[in-house]
Coordinates of N, CA and C in Angstrom, one line a residue:
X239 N 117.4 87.2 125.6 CA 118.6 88.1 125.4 C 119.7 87.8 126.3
X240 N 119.4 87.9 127.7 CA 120.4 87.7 128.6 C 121.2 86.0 128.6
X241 N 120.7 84.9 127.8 CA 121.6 83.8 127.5 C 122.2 83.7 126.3
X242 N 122.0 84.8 125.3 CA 122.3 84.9 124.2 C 123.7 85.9 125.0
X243 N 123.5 86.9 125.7 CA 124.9 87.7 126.1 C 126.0 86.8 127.4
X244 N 125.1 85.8 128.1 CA 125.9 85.3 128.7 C 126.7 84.1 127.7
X245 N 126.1 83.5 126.6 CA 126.7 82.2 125.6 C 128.0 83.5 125.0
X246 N 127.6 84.4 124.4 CA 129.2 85.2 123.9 C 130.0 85.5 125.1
X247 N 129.9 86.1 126.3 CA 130.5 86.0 127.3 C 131.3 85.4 127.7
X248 N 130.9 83.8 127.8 CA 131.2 82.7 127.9 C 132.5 82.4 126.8
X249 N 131.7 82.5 125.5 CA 133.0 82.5 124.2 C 134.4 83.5 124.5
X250 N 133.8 84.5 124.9 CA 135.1 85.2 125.1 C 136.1 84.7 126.4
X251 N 135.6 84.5 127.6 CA 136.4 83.6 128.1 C 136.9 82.3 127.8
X252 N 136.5 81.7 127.2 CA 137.0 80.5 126.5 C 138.0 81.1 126.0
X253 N 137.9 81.8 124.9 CA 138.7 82.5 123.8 C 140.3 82.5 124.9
X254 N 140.3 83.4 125.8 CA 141.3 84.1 126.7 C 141.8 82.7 127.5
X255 N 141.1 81.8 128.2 CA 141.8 80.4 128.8 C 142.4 80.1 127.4
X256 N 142.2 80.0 126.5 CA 142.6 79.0 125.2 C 144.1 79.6 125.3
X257 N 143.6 81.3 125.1 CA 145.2 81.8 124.9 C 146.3 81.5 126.4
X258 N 145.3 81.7 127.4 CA 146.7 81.7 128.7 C 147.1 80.2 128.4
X259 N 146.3 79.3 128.0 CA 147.3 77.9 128.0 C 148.2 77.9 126.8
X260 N 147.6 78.7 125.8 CA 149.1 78.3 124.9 C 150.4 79.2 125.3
X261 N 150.4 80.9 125.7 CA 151.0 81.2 126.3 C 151.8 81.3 127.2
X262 N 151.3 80.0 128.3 CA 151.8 79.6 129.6 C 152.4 78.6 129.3
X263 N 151.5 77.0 128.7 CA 152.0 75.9 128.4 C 152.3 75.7 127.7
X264 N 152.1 76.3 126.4 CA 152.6 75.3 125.2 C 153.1 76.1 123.7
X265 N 153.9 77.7 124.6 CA 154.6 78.7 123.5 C 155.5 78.2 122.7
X266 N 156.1 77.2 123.0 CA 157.0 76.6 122.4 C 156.3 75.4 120.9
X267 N 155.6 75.2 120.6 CA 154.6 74.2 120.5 C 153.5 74.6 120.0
X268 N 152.6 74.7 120.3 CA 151.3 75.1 120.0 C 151.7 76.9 119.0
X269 N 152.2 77.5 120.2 CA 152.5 79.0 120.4 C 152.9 79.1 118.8
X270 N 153.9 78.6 118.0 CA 154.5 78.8 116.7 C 153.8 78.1 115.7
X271 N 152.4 77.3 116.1 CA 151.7 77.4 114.8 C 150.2 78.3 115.2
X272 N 150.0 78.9 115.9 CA 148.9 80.1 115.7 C 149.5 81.1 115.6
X273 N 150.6 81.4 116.2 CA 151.6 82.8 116.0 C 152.5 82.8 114.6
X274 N 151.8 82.6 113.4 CA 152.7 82.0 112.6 C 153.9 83.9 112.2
X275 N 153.6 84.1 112.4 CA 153.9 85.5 111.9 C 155.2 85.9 112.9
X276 N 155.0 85.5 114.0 CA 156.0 85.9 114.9 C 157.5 84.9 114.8
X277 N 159.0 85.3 114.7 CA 160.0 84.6 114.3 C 160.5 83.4 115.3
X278 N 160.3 82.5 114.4 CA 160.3 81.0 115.0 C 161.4 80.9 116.3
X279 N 162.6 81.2 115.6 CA 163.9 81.7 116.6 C 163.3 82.7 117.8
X280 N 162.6 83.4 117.8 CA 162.5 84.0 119.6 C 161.3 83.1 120.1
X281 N 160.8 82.2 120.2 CA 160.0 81.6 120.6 C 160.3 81.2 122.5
X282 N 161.8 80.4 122.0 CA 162.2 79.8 123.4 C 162.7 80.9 124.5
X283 N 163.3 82.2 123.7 CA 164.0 83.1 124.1 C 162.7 83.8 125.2
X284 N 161.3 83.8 124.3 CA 160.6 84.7 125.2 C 159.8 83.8 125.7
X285 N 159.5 82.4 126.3 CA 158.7 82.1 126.9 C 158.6 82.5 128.6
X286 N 159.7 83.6 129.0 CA 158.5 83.9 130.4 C 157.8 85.2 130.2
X287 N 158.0 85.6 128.7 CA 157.4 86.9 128.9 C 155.8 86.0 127.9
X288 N 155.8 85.2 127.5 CA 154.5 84.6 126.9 C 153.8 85.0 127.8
X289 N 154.4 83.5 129.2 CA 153.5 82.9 130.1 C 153.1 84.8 131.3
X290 N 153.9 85.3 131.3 CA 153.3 86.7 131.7 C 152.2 87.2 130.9
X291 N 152.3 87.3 129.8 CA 151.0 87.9 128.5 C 150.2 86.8 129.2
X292 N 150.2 85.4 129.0 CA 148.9 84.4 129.2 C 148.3 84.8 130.5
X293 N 149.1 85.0 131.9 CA 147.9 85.4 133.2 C 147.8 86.1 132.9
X294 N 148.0 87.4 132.0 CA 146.8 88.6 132.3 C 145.8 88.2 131.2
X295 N 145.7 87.0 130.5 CA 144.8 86.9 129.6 C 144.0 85.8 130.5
X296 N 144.5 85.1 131.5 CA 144.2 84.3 132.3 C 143.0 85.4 133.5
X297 N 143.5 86.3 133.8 CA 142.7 87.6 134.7 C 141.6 87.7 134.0
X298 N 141.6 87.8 132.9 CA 140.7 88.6 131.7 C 139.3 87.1 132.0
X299 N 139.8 86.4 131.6 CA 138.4 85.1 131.8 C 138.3 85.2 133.2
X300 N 138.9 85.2 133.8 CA 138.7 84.8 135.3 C 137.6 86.0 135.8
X301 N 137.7 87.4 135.2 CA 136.6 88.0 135.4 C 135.3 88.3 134.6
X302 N 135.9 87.5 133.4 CA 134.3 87.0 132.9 C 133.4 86.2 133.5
X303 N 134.2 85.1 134.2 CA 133.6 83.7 134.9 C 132.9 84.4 136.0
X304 N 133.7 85.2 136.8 CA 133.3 85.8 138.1 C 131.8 86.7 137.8
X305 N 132.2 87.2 136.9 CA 130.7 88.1 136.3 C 129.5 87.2 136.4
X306 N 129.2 85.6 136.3 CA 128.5 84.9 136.4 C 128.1 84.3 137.8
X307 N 129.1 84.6 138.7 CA 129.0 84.0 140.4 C 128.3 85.0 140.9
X308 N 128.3 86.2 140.2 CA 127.3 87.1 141.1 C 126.2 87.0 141.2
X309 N 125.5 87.4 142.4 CA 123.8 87.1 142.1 C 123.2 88.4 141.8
X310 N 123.4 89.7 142.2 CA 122.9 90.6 142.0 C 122.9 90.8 140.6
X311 N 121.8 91.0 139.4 CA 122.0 91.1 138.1 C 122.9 92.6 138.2
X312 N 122.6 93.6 138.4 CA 122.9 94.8 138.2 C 124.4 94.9 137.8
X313 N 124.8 93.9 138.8 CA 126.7 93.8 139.4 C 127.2 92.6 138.1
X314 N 126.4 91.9 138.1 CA 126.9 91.1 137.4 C 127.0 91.3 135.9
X315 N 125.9 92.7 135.3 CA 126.3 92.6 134.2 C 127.1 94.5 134.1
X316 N 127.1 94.9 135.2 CA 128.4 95.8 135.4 C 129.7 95.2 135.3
X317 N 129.9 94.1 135.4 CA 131.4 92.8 136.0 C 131.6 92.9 134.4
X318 N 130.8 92.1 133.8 CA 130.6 92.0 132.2 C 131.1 92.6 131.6
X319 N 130.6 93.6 131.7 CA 130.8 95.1 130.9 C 132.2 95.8 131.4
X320 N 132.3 95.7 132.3 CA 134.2 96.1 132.6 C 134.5 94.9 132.1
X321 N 135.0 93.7 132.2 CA 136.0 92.6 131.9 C 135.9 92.8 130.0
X322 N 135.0 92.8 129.6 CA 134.6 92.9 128.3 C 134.8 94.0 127.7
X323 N 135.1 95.0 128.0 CA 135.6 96.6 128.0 C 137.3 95.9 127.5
X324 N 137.7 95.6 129.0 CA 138.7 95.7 128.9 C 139.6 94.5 128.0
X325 N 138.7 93.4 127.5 CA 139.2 92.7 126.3 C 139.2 93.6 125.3
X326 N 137.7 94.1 124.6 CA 138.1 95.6 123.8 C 139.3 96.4 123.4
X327 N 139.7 96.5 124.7 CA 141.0 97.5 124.9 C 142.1 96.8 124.4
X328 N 142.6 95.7 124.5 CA 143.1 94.9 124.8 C 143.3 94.6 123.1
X329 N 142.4 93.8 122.4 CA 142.3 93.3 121.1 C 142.3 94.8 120.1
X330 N 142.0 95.9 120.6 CA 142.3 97.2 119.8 C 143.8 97.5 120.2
X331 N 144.5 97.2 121.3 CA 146.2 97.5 120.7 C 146.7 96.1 120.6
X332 N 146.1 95.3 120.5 CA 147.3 94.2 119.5 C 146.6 94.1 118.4
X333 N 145.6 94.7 117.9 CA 145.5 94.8 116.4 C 146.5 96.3 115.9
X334 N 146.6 97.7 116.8 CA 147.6 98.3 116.5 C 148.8 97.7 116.3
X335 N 149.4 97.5 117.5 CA 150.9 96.9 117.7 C 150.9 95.8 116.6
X336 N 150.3 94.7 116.5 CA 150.7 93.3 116.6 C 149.9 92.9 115.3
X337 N 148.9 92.8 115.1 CA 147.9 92.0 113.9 C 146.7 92.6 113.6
X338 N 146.0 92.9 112.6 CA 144.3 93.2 112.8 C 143.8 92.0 113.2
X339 N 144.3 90.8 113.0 CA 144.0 89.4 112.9 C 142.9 89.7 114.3
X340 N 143.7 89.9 115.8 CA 143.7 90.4 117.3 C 142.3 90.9 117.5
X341 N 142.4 92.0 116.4 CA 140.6 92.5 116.7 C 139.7 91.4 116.3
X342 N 139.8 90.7 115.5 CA 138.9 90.2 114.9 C 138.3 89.1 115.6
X343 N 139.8 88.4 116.6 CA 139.8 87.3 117.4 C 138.9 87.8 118.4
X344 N 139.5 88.9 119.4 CA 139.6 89.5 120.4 C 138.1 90.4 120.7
X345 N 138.3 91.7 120.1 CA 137.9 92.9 119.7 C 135.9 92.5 120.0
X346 N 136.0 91.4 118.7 CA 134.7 92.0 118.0 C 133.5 91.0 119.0
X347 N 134.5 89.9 119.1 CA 133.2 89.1 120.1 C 133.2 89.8 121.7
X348 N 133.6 90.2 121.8 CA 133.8 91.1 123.2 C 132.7 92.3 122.6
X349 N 133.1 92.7 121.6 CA 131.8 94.2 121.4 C 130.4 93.7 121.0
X350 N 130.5 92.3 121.1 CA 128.8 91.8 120.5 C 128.5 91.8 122.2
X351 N 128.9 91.5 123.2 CA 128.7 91.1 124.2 C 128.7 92.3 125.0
X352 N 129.1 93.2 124.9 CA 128.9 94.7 125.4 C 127.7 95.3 124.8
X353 N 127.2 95.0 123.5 CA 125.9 95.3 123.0 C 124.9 94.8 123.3
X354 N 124.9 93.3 123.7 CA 123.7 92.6 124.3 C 123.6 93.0 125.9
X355 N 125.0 93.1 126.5 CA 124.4 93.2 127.8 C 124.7 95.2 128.3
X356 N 124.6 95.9 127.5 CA 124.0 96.9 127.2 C 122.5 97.5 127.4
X357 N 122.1 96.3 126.0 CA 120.9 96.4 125.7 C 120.0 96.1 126.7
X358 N 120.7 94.7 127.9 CA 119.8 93.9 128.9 C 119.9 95.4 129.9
X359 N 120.7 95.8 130.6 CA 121.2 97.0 131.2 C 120.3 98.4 131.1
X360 N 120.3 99.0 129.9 CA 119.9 100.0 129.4 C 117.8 100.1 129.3
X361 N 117.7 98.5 129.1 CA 115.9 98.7 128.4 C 115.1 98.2 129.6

């Protein structure tokens, strides 16, 4: 169970570096064919508020990863469970504000990963 919650874990950080690099490096680029929705014309206009949205999505893995440097299991899947919380949070108001698309990206592999390491936690 516990490599099966650290493998989605893992995805989710992936997920979040994927986003700070397109955010940070390549909004202009990359940014306007996964954001199809968003208007082509503000693209350049907002790239430092992208690259702002990408480090806190850059924070967001950085404390998944860190969840793994711990040795104490206890802490580490406490670490988990906050960082993964707070993608949760995160992927539930940019599916309000912004897309449902967000949850589905965001949201739901973060709550498989709250349920496994729950489960490891709780039994």
């Amino acid at each position: 169970m516990i490599i099966i919650a650290k493998i989605i874990t893992t995805l989710v950080a992936l997920i979040h570096i994927y986003i700070l690099w397109i955010e940070m490096f390549s909004w202009t680029t990359t940014g306007k064919k996964v954001f199809k929705n968003f208007p082509k014309d503000l693209f350049e206009p907002t790239i430092q508020m992208a690259a702002n949205q990408g480090l806190y999505n850059g924070f967001l893995a950085a404390g998944l990863i860190w969840s793994f440097l711990i040795d104490s299991t206890e802490w580490s899947t406490n670490v988990a469970l906050f960082f993964l919380g707070c993608v949760t949070v995160a992927g539930i108001y940019g599916a309000i504000s912004v897309s449902k698309k967000i949850f589905i990206i965001q949201s739901i592999p973060a709550l498989i990963g709250i349920v496994l390491w729950s489960i490891i936690k709780f039994s």
